[in-house]
Coordinates of C-alpha atoms in Angstrom, one line a residue:
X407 CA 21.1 12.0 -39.4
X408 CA 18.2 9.2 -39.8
X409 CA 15.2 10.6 -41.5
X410 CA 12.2 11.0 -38.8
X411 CA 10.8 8.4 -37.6
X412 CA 8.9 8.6 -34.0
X413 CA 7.1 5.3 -32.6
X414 CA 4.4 6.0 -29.9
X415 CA 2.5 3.5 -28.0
X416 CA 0.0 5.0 -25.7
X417 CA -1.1 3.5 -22.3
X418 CA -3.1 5.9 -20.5
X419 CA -4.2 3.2 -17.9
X420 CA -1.8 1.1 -15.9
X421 CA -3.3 -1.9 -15.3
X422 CA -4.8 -1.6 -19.3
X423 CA -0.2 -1.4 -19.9
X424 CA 0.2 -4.6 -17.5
X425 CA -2.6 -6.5 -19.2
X426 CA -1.8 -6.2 -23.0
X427 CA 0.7 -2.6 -23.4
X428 CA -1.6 -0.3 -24.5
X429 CA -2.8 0.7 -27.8
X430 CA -0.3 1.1 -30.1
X431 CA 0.2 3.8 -32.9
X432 CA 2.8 3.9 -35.5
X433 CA 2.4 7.1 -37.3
X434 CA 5.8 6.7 -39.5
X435 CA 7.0 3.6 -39.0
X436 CA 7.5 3.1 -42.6
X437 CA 10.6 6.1 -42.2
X438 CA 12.1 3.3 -39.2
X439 CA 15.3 2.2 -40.4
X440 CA 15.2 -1.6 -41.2
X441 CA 18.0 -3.1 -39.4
X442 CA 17.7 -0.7 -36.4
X443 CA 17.2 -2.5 -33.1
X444 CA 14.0 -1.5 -31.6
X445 CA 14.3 0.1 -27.9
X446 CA 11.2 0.7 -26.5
X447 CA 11.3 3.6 -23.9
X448 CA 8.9 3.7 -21.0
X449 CA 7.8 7.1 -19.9
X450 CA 5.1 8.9 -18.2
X451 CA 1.8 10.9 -19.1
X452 CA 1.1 13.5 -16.6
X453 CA 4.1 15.3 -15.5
X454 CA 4.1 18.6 -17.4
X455 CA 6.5 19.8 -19.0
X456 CA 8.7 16.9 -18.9
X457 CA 6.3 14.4 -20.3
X458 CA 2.8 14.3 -20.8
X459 CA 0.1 13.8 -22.7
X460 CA -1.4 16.8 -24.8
X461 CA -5.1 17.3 -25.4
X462 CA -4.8 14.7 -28.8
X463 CA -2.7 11.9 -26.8
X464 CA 0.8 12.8 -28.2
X465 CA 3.3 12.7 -25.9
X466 CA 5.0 15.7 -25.3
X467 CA 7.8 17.1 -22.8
X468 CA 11.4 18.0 -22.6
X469 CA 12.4 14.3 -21.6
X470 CA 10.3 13.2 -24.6
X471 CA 12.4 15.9 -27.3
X472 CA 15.5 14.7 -25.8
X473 CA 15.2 11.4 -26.6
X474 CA 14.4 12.2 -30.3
X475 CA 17.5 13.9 -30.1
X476 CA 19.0 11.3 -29.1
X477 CA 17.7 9.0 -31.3
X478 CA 18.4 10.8 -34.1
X479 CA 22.1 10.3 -33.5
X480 CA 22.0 6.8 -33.2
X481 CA 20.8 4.7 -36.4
X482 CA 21.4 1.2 -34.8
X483 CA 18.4 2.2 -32.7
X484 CA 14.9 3.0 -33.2
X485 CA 13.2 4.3 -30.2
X486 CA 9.6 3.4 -29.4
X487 CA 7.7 5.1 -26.7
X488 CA 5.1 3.1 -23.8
X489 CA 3.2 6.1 -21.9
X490 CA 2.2 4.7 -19.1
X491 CA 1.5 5.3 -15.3
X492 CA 4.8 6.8 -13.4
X493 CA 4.4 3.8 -10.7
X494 CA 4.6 1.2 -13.4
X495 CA 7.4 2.9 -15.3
X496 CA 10.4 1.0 -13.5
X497 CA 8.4 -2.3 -12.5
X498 CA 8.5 -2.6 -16.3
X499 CA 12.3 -2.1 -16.8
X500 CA 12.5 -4.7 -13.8
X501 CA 10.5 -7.8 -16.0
X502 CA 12.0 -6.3 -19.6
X503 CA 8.7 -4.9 -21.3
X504 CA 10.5 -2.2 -21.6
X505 CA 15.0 -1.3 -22.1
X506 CA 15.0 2.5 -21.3
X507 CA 13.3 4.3 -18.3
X508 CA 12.9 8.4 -18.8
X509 CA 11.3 10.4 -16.3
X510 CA 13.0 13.0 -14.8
X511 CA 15.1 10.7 -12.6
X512 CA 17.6 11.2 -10.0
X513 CA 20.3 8.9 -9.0
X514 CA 19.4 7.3 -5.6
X515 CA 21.0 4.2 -4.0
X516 CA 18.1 1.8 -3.7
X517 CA 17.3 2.5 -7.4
X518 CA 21.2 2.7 -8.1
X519 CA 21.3 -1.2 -6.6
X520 CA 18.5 -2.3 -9.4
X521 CA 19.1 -0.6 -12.2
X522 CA 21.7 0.8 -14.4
X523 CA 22.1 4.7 -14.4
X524 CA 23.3 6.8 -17.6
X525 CA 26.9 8.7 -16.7
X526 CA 25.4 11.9 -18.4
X527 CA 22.8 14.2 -17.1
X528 CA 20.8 15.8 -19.4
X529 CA 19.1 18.6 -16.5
X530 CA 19.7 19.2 -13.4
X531 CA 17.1 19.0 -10.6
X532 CA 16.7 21.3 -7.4
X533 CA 14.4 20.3 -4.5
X534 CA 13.1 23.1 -2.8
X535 CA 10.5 22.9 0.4
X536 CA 7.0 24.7 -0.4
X537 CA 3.7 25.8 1.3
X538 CA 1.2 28.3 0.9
X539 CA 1.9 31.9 2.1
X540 CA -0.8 31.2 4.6
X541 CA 0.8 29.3 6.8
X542 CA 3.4 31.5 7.7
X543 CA 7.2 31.7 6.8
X544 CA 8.6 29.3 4.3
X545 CA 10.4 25.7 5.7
X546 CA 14.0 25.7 5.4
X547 CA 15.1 22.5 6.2
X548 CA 13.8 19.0 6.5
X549 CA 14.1 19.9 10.7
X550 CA 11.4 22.3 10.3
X551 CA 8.9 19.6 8.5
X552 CA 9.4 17.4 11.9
X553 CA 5.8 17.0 13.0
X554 CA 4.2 18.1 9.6
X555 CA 2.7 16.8 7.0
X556 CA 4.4 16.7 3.4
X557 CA 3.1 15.1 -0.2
X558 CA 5.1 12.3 -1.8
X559 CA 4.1 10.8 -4.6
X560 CA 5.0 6.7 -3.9
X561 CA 8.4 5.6 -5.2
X562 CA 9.8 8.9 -6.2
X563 CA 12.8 10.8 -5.7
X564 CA 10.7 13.0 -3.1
X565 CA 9.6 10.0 -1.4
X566 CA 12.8 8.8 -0.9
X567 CA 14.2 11.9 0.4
X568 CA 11.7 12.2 3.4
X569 CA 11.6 8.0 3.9
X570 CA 15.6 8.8 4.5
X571 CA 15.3 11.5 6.9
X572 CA 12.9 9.4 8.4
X573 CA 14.9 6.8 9.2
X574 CA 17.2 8.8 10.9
X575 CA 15.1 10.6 12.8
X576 CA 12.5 8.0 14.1
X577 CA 9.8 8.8 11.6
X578 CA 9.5 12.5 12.4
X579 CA 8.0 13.5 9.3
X580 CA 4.7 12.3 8.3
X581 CA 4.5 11.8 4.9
X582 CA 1.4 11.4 2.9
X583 CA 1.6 9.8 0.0
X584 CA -0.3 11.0 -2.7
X585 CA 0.0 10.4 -6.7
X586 CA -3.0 13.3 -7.0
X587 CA -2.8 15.8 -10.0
X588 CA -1.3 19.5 -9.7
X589 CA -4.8 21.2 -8.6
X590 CA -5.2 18.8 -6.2
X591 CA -1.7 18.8 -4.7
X592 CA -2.0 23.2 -4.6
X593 CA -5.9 23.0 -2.7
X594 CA -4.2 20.2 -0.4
X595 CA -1.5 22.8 0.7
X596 CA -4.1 25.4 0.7
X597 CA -6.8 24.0 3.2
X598 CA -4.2 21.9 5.1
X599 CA -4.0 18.3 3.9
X600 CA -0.2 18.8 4.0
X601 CA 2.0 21.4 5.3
X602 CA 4.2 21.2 2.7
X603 CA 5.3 19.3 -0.7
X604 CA 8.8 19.0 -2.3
X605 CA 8.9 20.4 -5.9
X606 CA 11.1 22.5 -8.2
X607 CA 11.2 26.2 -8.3
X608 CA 9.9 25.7 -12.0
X609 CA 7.1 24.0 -10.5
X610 CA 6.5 26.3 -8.1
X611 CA 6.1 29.3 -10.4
X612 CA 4.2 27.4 -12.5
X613 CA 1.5 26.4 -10.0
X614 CA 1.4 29.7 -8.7
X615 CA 0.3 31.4 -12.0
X616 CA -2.0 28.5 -13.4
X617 CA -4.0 28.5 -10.1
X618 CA -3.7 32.1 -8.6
X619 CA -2.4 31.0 -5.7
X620 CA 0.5 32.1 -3.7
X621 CA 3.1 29.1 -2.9
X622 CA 6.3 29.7 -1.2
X623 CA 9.2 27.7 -1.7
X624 CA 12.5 27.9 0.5
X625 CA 15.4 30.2 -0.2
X626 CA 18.0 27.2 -1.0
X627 CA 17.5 23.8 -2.1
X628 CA 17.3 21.2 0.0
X629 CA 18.9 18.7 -2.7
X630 CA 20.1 19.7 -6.4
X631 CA 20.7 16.5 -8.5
X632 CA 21.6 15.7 -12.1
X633 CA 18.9 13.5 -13.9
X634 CA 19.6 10.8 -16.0
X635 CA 17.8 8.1 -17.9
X636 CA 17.7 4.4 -16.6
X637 CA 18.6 1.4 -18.5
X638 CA 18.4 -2.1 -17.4
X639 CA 21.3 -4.0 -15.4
X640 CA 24.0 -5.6 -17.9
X641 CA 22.9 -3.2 -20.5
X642 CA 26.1 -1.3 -20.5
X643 CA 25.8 -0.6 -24.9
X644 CA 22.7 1.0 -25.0
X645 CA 23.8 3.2 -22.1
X646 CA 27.0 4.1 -23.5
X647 CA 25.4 4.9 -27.0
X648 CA 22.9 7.2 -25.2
X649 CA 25.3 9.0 -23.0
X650 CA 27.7 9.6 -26.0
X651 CA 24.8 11.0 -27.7
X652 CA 23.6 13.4 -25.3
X653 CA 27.4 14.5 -25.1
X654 CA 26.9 15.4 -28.7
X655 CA 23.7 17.3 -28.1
X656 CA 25.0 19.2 -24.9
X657 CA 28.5 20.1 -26.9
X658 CA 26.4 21.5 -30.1
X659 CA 24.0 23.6 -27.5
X660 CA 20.9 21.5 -28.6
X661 CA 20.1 20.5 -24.8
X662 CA 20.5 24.1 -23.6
X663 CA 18.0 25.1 -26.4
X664 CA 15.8 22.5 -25.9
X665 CA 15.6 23.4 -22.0
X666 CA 15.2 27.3 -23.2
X667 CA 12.4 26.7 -25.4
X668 CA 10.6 24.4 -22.9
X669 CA 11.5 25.3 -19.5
X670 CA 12.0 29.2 -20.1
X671 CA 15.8 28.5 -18.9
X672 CA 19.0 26.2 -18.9
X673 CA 18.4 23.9 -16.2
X674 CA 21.3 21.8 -17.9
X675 CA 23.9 23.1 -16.0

């Protein structure tokens, strides 16, 4: 095992991350092994509990703990962290500020065409359709959001979910896109910005206690997916390193445990 050694670089801002990265903070980089090659991983700040930003500005999240894990298994590599805006997290894998994407991503083609996916999932990922209590039954399907309104934050795995069925079905579902924070993604499906959202049971529940508010989500999902960190085209080493270790870490129960302690359940299987 390498001795500790955790690298964060914050960028709250993400135009302050395209101009100049962020301000950086090295709280123990004299633990960093010497000769390790320096990955720096780009990752989000506002998507609790996978990774955010706590009250003090350390980054925090199950995605986050992971990669520690991982790192710790690798000693070629020393992992630094670029918190930035989700929306800038892949243009910077695209121009090489950055070698490793991690934020809770699901394999899609368009992405699958740019980038290079990781073979092993380290959680799995269930898309159910919500709305408030108040507007009746829950949606079952994508049919039933034909006509309505539904969140999607711009380039994510949501968004590309309702941009497909709309291409199929002649733009049926209007889709408003929206990176706004949780409260205001719950009062918009309260008073009827949207109809309905696309989020995870966990989500769900979690909204539902932190605002008082009664969401409903559907009975089955509408897409379960395995999530997996991205790495750029060509970069086929750093993947296999990464997948090997996160074979390690699911065989000795460390990815189940991390998912327990954070999620409240194994969402790795």
């Amino acid at each position: 095992m390498k001795k500790q050694k955790w690298l964060l670089s914050l960028s709250i801002v993400g135009a302050v991350f395209l101009g100049a990265c962020g301000n950086q903070t090295d709280s123990s980089a004299a633990n960093a092994d010497e000769n390790a090659e320096t990955i720096i991983v780009g990752t989000g700040n506002a998507y609790q509990p996978f990774v955010y930003l706590d009250e003090d500005n350390n980054l925090q999240g199950y995605d986050v703990e992971v990669l520690k894990a991982v790192d710790e298994k690798l000693p070629e590599y020393t992992f630094k962290f670029e918190s930035m805006d989700f929306k800038n997290i892949l243009t910077s894998l695209s121009t090489g500020k950055i070698q490793l994407a991690a934020h809770n991503y699901a394999y899609n083609e368009e992405r699958g065409k740019k980038y290079l996916y990781g073979e092993f999932a380290y959680n799995t990922y269930a898309h159910h359709i919500v709305n408030s209590d108040s507007a009746g039954s829950p949606y079952e399907t994508l049919a039933d959001l034909e006509g309505k309104k539904v969140f999607a934050s711009p380039g994510s795995e949501v968004a590309y979910i309702l941009e497909t069925y709309n291409k199929e079905h002649n733009q049926a579902i209007e889709i408003v896109y929206n990176e706004a924070s949780s409260e205001v993604l719950v009062k918009g499906l309260e008073n009827g910005t949207a109809d309905a959202a696309i989020l995870t049971k966990f989500d769900t529940n979690k909204y539902n206690e932190q605002f008082n508010v009664q969401l409903q989500a559907s009975d089955k999902a509408i897409k379960s997916a395995g999530i997996f960190f991205i790495f750029q085209q060509g970069d086929e080493q750093l993947k296999a390193a990464v997948d090997g270790a996160l074979q390690e870490l699911s065989d000795e129960g460390t990815l189940s445990q991390l998912s327990i302690d954070i999620f409240g359940d194994d969402y790795t299987k």
